[in-house]
Amino acid sequence: MGEDAGEEAGAYAPAEAGAEMPEQPDAAYSPAPAYERPAPAYERPAPREARPAREADAEDLRERDLVVFMARGLVDHPDDVSCEILSPGPEASFELHVHPDDLGHVIGKQGRTARSLRLALGAAAARLGRHAELEIAD
């Protein structure tokens, strides 16, 4: 442990006064910039072509009629109830319109009535092997 230990310990000790230190570190140890955006590994695909608008089929119309039927039983102005098909097909989307005074009747306490309408519509759509969403317009 004599001189060999001292030489190894001195290798990591600070340089003595008067000894020259290299001004720039080696290129291999230079820190990388804080953030560099990596080059993309692939090219972006071309944008998809717009799909033609799909016509509402018999199932879409039956689901719409179901929503109108349920909503008319809840409101004071049943003649003002209408339902619009936003996107027909297996992933259908509907928008329910009611008289402004009846909006609270359709939504219900803490949205429970609206949730029930959505649940009934979803169950009817599931029987047909489809999915349906319901939005209530303001």
JSON list of C-alpha atoms in Angstrom, two decimals:
[
{"chain": "A", "resi": 1, "resn": "MET", "atom": "CA", "xyz": [0.00, 0.00, 0.00]},
{"chain": "A", "resi": 2, "resn": "GLY", "atom": "CA", "xyz": [2.88, 2.31, -0.02]},
{"chain": "A", "resi": 3, "resn": "GLU", "atom": "CA", "xyz": [3.75, 4.19, -3.14]},
{"chain": "A", "resi": 4, "resn": "ASP", "atom": "CA", "xyz": [1.35, 2.42, -5.51]},
{"chain": "A", "resi": 5, "resn": "ALA", "atom": "CA", "xyz": [-1.67, 3.50, -3.48]},
{"chain": "A", "resi": 6, "resn": "GLY", "atom": "CA", "xyz": [-0.44, 7.08, -3.36]},
{"chain": "A", "resi": 7, "resn": "GLU", "atom": "CA", "xyz": [0.07, 7.25, -7.12]},
{"chain": "A", "resi": 8, "resn": "GLU", "atom": "CA", "xyz": [-3.43, 5.96, -7.80]},
{"chain": "A", "resi": 9, "resn": "ALA", "atom": "CA", "xyz": [-4.92, 8.39, -5.31]},
{"chain": "A", "resi": 10, "resn": "GLY", "atom": "CA", "xyz": [-2.93, 11.21, -6.89]},
{"chain": "A", "resi": 11, "resn": "ALA", "atom": "CA", "xyz": [-4.31, 10.42, -10.32]},
{"chain": "A", "resi": 12, "resn": "TYR", "atom": "CA", "xyz": [-7.72, 11.68, -9.25]},
{"chain": "A", "resi": 13, "resn": "ALA", "atom": "CA", "xyz": [-6.53, 14.48, -6.99]},
{"chain": "A", "resi": 14, "resn": "PRO", "atom": "CA", "xyz": [-6.79, 18.09, -8.15]},
{"chain": "A", "resi": 15, "resn": "ALA", "atom": "CA", "xyz": [-3.93, 19.33, -10.27]},
{"chain": "A", "resi": 16, "resn": "GLU", "atom": "CA", "xyz": [-1.10, 20.98, -8.44]},
{"chain": "A", "resi": 17, "resn": "ALA", "atom": "CA", "xyz": [-0.68, 24.73, -8.68]},
{"chain": "A", "resi": 18, "resn": "GLY", "atom": "CA", "xyz": [1.22, 25.65, -11.83]},
{"chain": "A", "resi": 19, "resn": "ALA", "atom": "CA", "xyz": [0.25, 22.49, -13.72]},
{"chain": "A", "resi": 20, "resn": "GLU", "atom": "CA", "xyz": [-1.49, 23.14, -16.99]},
{"chain": "A", "resi": 21, "resn": "MET", "atom": "CA", "xyz": [-5.04, 21.92, -17.46]},
{"chain": "A", "resi": 22, "resn": "PRO", "atom": "CA", "xyz": [-6.44, 21.42, -20.95]},
{"chain": "A", "resi": 23, "resn": "GLU", "atom": "CA", "xyz": [-8.69, 24.36, -21.87]},
{"chain": "A", "resi": 24, "resn": "GLN", "atom": "CA", "xyz": [-11.27, 22.33, -23.84]},
{"chain": "A", "resi": 25, "resn": "PRO", "atom": "CA", "xyz": [-12.46, 18.85, -23.02]},
{"chain": "A", "resi": 26, "resn": "ASP", "atom": "CA", "xyz": [-12.18, 16.08, -25.56]},
{"chain": "A", "resi": 27, "resn": "ALA", "atom": "CA", "xyz": [-14.86, 16.02, -28.26]},
{"chain": "A", "resi": 28, "resn": "ALA", "atom": "CA", "xyz": [-16.03, 12.60, -27.07]},
{"chain": "A", "resi": 29, "resn": "TYR", "atom": "CA", "xyz": [-16.95, 14.04, -23.68]},
{"chain": "A", "resi": 30, "resn": "SER", "atom": "CA", "xyz": [-18.61, 17.25, -24.82]},
{"chain": "A", "resi": 31, "resn": "PRO", "atom": "CA", "xyz": [-22.17, 17.57, -23.53]},
{"chain": "A", "resi": 32, "resn": "ALA", "atom": "CA", "xyz": [-24.99, 17.26, -26.06]},
{"chain": "A", "resi": 33, "resn": "PRO", "atom": "CA", "xyz": [-27.30, 20.21, -26.62]},
{"chain": "A", "resi": 34, "resn": "ALA", "atom": "CA", "xyz": [-30.23, 20.32, -24.21]},
{"chain": "A", "resi": 35, "resn": "TYR", "atom": "CA", "xyz": [-32.80, 19.24, -26.83]},
{"chain": "A", "resi": 36, "resn": "GLU", "atom": "CA", "xyz": [-32.52, 18.13, -30.39]},
{"chain": "A", "resi": 37, "resn": "ARG", "atom": "CA", "xyz": [-35.49, 16.94, -32.41]},
{"chain": "A", "resi": 38, "resn": "PRO", "atom": "CA", "xyz": [-34.63, 13.54, -33.83]},
{"chain": "A", "resi": 39, "resn": "ALA", "atom": "CA", "xyz": [-34.91, 13.05, -37.54]},
{"chain": "A", "resi": 40, "resn": "PRO", "atom": "CA", "xyz": [-38.19, 11.38, -38.50]},
{"chain": "A", "resi": 41, "resn": "ALA", "atom": "CA", "xyz": [-37.81, 7.65, -38.99]},
{"chain": "A", "resi": 42, "resn": "TYR", "atom": "CA", "xyz": [-40.53, 7.61, -41.63]},
{"chain": "A", "resi": 43, "resn": "GLU", "atom": "CA", "xyz": [-42.27, 9.90, -44.05]},
{"chain": "A", "resi": 44, "resn": "ARG", "atom": "CA", "xyz": [-45.79, 10.97, -43.23]},
{"chain": "A", "resi": 45, "resn": "PRO", "atom": "CA", "xyz": [-48.46, 9.26, -45.30]},
{"chain": "A", "resi": 46, "resn": "ALA", "atom": "CA", "xyz": [-50.55, 11.26, -47.70]},
{"chain": "A", "resi": 47, "resn": "PRO", "atom": "CA", "xyz": [-53.78, 12.60, -46.21]},
{"chain": "A", "resi": 48, "resn": "ARG", "atom": "CA", "xyz": [-56.81, 10.36, -46.58]},
{"chain": "A", "resi": 49, "resn": "GLU", "atom": "CA", "xyz": [-59.40, 11.14, -49.15]},
{"chain": "A", "resi": 50, "resn": "ALA", "atom": "CA", "xyz": [-62.69, 12.44, -47.82]},
{"chain": "A", "resi": 51, "resn": "ARG", "atom": "CA", "xyz": [-65.31, 9.74, -47.60]},
{"chain": "A", "resi": 52, "resn": "PRO", "atom": "CA", "xyz": [-68.58, 10.37, -49.37]},
{"chain": "A", "resi": 53, "resn": "ALA", "atom": "CA", "xyz": [-71.48, 11.28, -47.12]},
{"chain": "A", "resi": 54, "resn": "ARG", "atom": "CA", "xyz": [-73.44, 8.22, -46.11]},
{"chain": "A", "resi": 55, "resn": "GLU", "atom": "CA", "xyz": [-77.21, 8.08, -46.38]},
{"chain": "A", "resi": 56, "resn": "ALA", "atom": "CA", "xyz": [-79.30, 7.19, -43.36]},
{"chain": "A", "resi": 57, "resn": "ASP", "atom": "CA", "xyz": [-80.63, 3.65, -43.59]},
{"chain": "A", "resi": 58, "resn": "ALA", "atom": "CA", "xyz": [-83.71, 2.07, -41.98]},
{"chain": "A", "resi": 59, "resn": "GLU", "atom": "CA", "xyz": [-81.89, 1.31, -38.70]},
{"chain": "A", "resi": 60, "resn": "ASP", "atom": "CA", "xyz": [-80.75, 4.94, -38.35]},
{"chain": "A", "resi": 61, "resn": "LEU", "atom": "CA", "xyz": [-84.32, 6.12, -38.86]},
{"chain": "A", "resi": 62, "resn": "ARG", "atom": "CA", "xyz": [-85.65, 3.63, -36.29]},
{"chain": "A", "resi": 63, "resn": "GLU", "atom": "CA", "xyz": [-83.05, 4.76, -33.73]},
{"chain": "A", "resi": 64, "resn": "ARG", "atom": "CA", "xyz": [-83.97, 8.39, -34.39]},
{"chain": "A", "resi": 65, "resn": "ASP", "atom": "CA", "xyz": [-87.66, 7.61, -33.95]},
{"chain": "A", "resi": 66, "resn": "LEU", "atom": "CA", "xyz": [-86.89, 5.85, -30.67]},
{"chain": "A", "resi": 67, "resn": "VAL", "atom": "CA", "xyz": [-85.15, 8.97, -29.32]},
{"chain": "A", "resi": 68, "resn": "VAL", "atom": "CA", "xyz": [-88.05, 11.20, -30.41]},
{"chain": "A", "resi": 69, "resn": "PHE", "atom": "CA", "xyz": [-90.61, 8.83, -28.87]},
{"chain": "A", "resi": 70, "resn": "MET", "atom": "CA", "xyz": [-88.81, 8.74, -25.51]},
{"chain": "A", "resi": 71, "resn": "ALA", "atom": "CA", "xyz": [-88.23, 12.50, -25.43]},
{"chain": "A", "resi": 72, "resn": "ARG", "atom": "CA", "xyz": [-91.87, 13.31, -26.27]},
{"chain": "A", "resi": 73, "resn": "GLY", "atom": "CA", "xyz": [-92.95, 11.39, -23.19]},
{"chain": "A", "resi": 74, "resn": "LEU", "atom": "CA", "xyz": [-90.78, 13.59, -20.99]},
{"chain": "A", "resi": 75, "resn": "VAL", "atom": "CA", "xyz": [-91.52, 17.13, -22.18]},
{"chain": "A", "resi": 76, "resn": "ASP", "atom": "CA", "xyz": [-94.36, 19.66, -21.90]},
{"chain": "A", "resi": 77, "resn": "HIS", "atom": "CA", "xyz": [-94.08, 20.70, -25.59]},
{"chain": "A", "resi": 78, "resn": "PRO", "atom": "CA", "xyz": [-93.95, 17.39, -27.52]},
{"chain": "A", "resi": 79, "resn": "ASP", "atom": "CA", "xyz": [-94.48, 19.11, -30.89]},
{"chain": "A", "resi": 80, "resn": "ASP", "atom": "CA", "xyz": [-91.13, 20.90, -30.52]},
{"chain": "A", "resi": 81, "resn": "VAL", "atom": "CA", "xyz": [-89.12, 17.67, -30.18]},
{"chain": "A", "resi": 82, "resn": "SER", "atom": "CA", "xyz": [-86.89, 16.75, -33.11]},
{"chain": "A", "resi": 83, "resn": "CYS", "atom": "CA", "xyz": [-83.83, 14.60, -33.60]},
{"chain": "A", "resi": 84, "resn": "GLU", "atom": "CA", "xyz": [-81.16, 15.07, -36.26]},
{"chain": "A", "resi": 85, "resn": "ILE", "atom": "CA", "xyz": [-78.89, 12.33, -37.55]},
{"chain": "A", "resi": 86, "resn": "LEU", "atom": "CA", "xyz": [-75.38, 13.81, -37.48]},
{"chain": "A", "resi": 87, "resn": "SER", "atom": "CA", "xyz": [-73.52, 10.77, -38.79]},
{"chain": "A", "resi": 88, "resn": "PRO", "atom": "CA", "xyz": [-75.42, 7.71, -39.98]},
{"chain": "A", "resi": 89, "resn": "GLY", "atom": "CA", "xyz": [-74.07, 4.18, -40.12]},
{"chain": "A", "resi": 90, "resn": "PRO", "atom": "CA", "xyz": [-72.66, 1.67, -37.66]},
{"chain": "A", "resi": 91, "resn": "GLU", "atom": "CA", "xyz": [-71.19, 4.50, -35.58]},
{"chain": "A", "resi": 92, "resn": "ALA", "atom": "CA", "xyz": [-74.27, 6.74, -35.61]},
{"chain": "A", "resi": 93, "resn": "SER", "atom": "CA", "xyz": [-74.52, 10.06, -33.85]},
{"chain": "A", "resi": 94, "resn": "PHE", "atom": "CA", "xyz": [-77.79, 11.87, -33.05]},
{"chain": "A", "resi": 95, "resn": "GLU", "atom": "CA", "xyz": [-78.64, 15.35, -31.79]},
{"chain": "A", "resi": 96, "resn": "LEU", "atom": "CA", "xyz": [-81.86, 15.93, -29.85]},
{"chain": "A", "resi": 97, "resn": "HIS", "atom": "CA", "xyz": [-83.59, 19.32, -30.01]},
{"chain": "A", "resi": 98, "resn": "VAL", "atom": "CA", "xyz": [-86.32, 20.28, -27.54]},
{"chain": "A", "resi": 99, "resn": "HIS", "atom": "CA", "xyz": [-88.13, 23.48, -26.50]},
{"chain": "A", "resi": 100, "resn": "PRO", "atom": "CA", "xyz": [-85.88, 25.59, -24.22]},
{"chain": "A", "resi": 101, "resn": "ASP", "atom": "CA", "xyz": [-88.36, 25.25, -21.35]},
{"chain": "A", "resi": 102, "resn": "ASP", "atom": "CA", "xyz": [-88.15, 21.44, -21.61]},
{"chain": "A", "resi": 103, "resn": "LEU", "atom": "CA", "xyz": [-84.38, 21.17, -21.55]},
{"chain": "A", "resi": 104, "resn": "GLY", "atom": "CA", "xyz": [-84.37, 20.49, -17.81]},
{"chain": "A", "resi": 105, "resn": "HIS", "atom": "CA", "xyz": [-86.93, 17.69, -18.22]},
{"chain": "A", "resi": 106, "resn": "VAL", "atom": "CA", "xyz": [-84.76, 15.93, -20.79]},
{"chain": "A", "resi": 107, "resn": "ILE", "atom": "CA", "xyz": [-81.52, 16.35, -18.86]},
{"chain": "A", "resi": 108, "resn": "GLY", "atom": "CA", "xyz": [-82.97, 15.53, -15.43]},
{"chain": "A", "resi": 109, "resn": "LYS", "atom": "CA", "xyz": [-81.38, 15.81, -12.01]},
{"chain": "A", "resi": 110, "resn": "GLN", "atom": "CA", "xyz": [-77.60, 15.51, -12.33]},
{"chain": "A", "resi": 111, "resn": "GLY", "atom": "CA", "xyz": [-78.07, 14.32, -15.93]},
{"chain": "A", "resi": 112, "resn": "ARG", "atom": "CA", "xyz": [-79.72, 11.05, -14.96]},
{"chain": "A", "resi": 113, "resn": "THR", "atom": "CA", "xyz": [-82.54, 11.28, -17.50]},
{"chain": "A", "resi": 114, "resn": "ALA", "atom": "CA", "xyz": [-80.11, 12.12, -20.29]},
{"chain": "A", "resi": 115, "resn": "ARG", "atom": "CA", "xyz": [-77.94, 9.19, -19.24]},
{"chain": "A", "resi": 116, "resn": "SER", "atom": "CA", "xyz": [-81.01, 6.92, -19.38]},
{"chain": "A", "resi": 117, "resn": "LEU", "atom": "CA", "xyz": [-81.87, 8.15, -22.88]},
{"chain": "A", "resi": 118, "resn": "ARG", "atom": "CA", "xyz": [-78.32, 7.44, -24.02]},
{"chain": "A", "resi": 119, "resn": "LEU", "atom": "CA", "xyz": [-78.38, 4.02, -22.38]},
{"chain": "A", "resi": 120, "resn": "ALA", "atom": "CA", "xyz": [-81.65, 3.04, -24.07]},
{"chain": "A", "resi": 121, "resn": "LEU", "atom": "CA", "xyz": [-80.39, 4.25, -27.46]},
{"chain": "A", "resi": 122, "resn": "GLY", "atom": "CA", "xyz": [-77.10, 2.38, -26.98]},
{"chain": "A", "resi": 123, "resn": "ALA", "atom": "CA", "xyz": [-78.95, -0.82, -26.06]},
{"chain": "A", "resi": 124, "resn": "ALA", "atom": "CA", "xyz": [-81.20, -0.57, -29.13]},
{"chain": "A", "resi": 125, "resn": "ALA", "atom": "CA", "xyz": [-78.15, 0.01, -31.34]},
{"chain": "A", "resi": 126, "resn": "ALA", "atom": "CA", "xyz": [-76.27, -2.90, -29.72]},
{"chain": "A", "resi": 127, "resn": "ARG", "atom": "CA", "xyz": [-79.12, -5.27, -30.62]},
{"chain": "A", "resi": 128, "resn": "LEU", "atom": "CA", "xyz": [-78.39, -4.37, -34.24]},
{"chain": "A", "resi": 129, "resn": "GLY", "atom": "CA", "xyz": [-74.62, -4.75, -33.77]},
{"chain": "A", "resi": 130, "resn": "ARG", "atom": "CA", "xyz": [-74.07, -1.00, -33.96]},
{"chain": "A", "resi": 131, "resn": "HIS", "atom": "CA", "xyz": [-73.02, 1.90, -31.74]},
{"chain": "A", "resi": 132, "resn": "ALA", "atom": "CA", "xyz": [-74.97, 5.11, -31.26]},
{"chain": "A", "resi": 133, "resn": "GLU", "atom": "CA", "xyz": [-74.29, 8.40, -29.45]},
{"chain": "A", "resi": 134, "resn": "LEU", "atom": "CA", "xyz": [-76.80, 11.02, -28.37]},
{"chain": "A", "resi": 135, "resn": "GLU", "atom": "CA", "xyz": [-76.13, 14.72, -27.83]},
{"chain": "A", "resi": 136, "resn": "ILE", "atom": "CA", "xyz": [-78.70, 17.11, -26.42]},
{"chain": "A", "resi": 137, "resn": "ALA", "atom": "CA", "xyz": [-78.65, 20.52, -28.12]},
{"chain": "A", "resi": 138, "resn": "ASP", "atom": "CA", "xyz": [-78.91, 23.67, -26.05]}
]
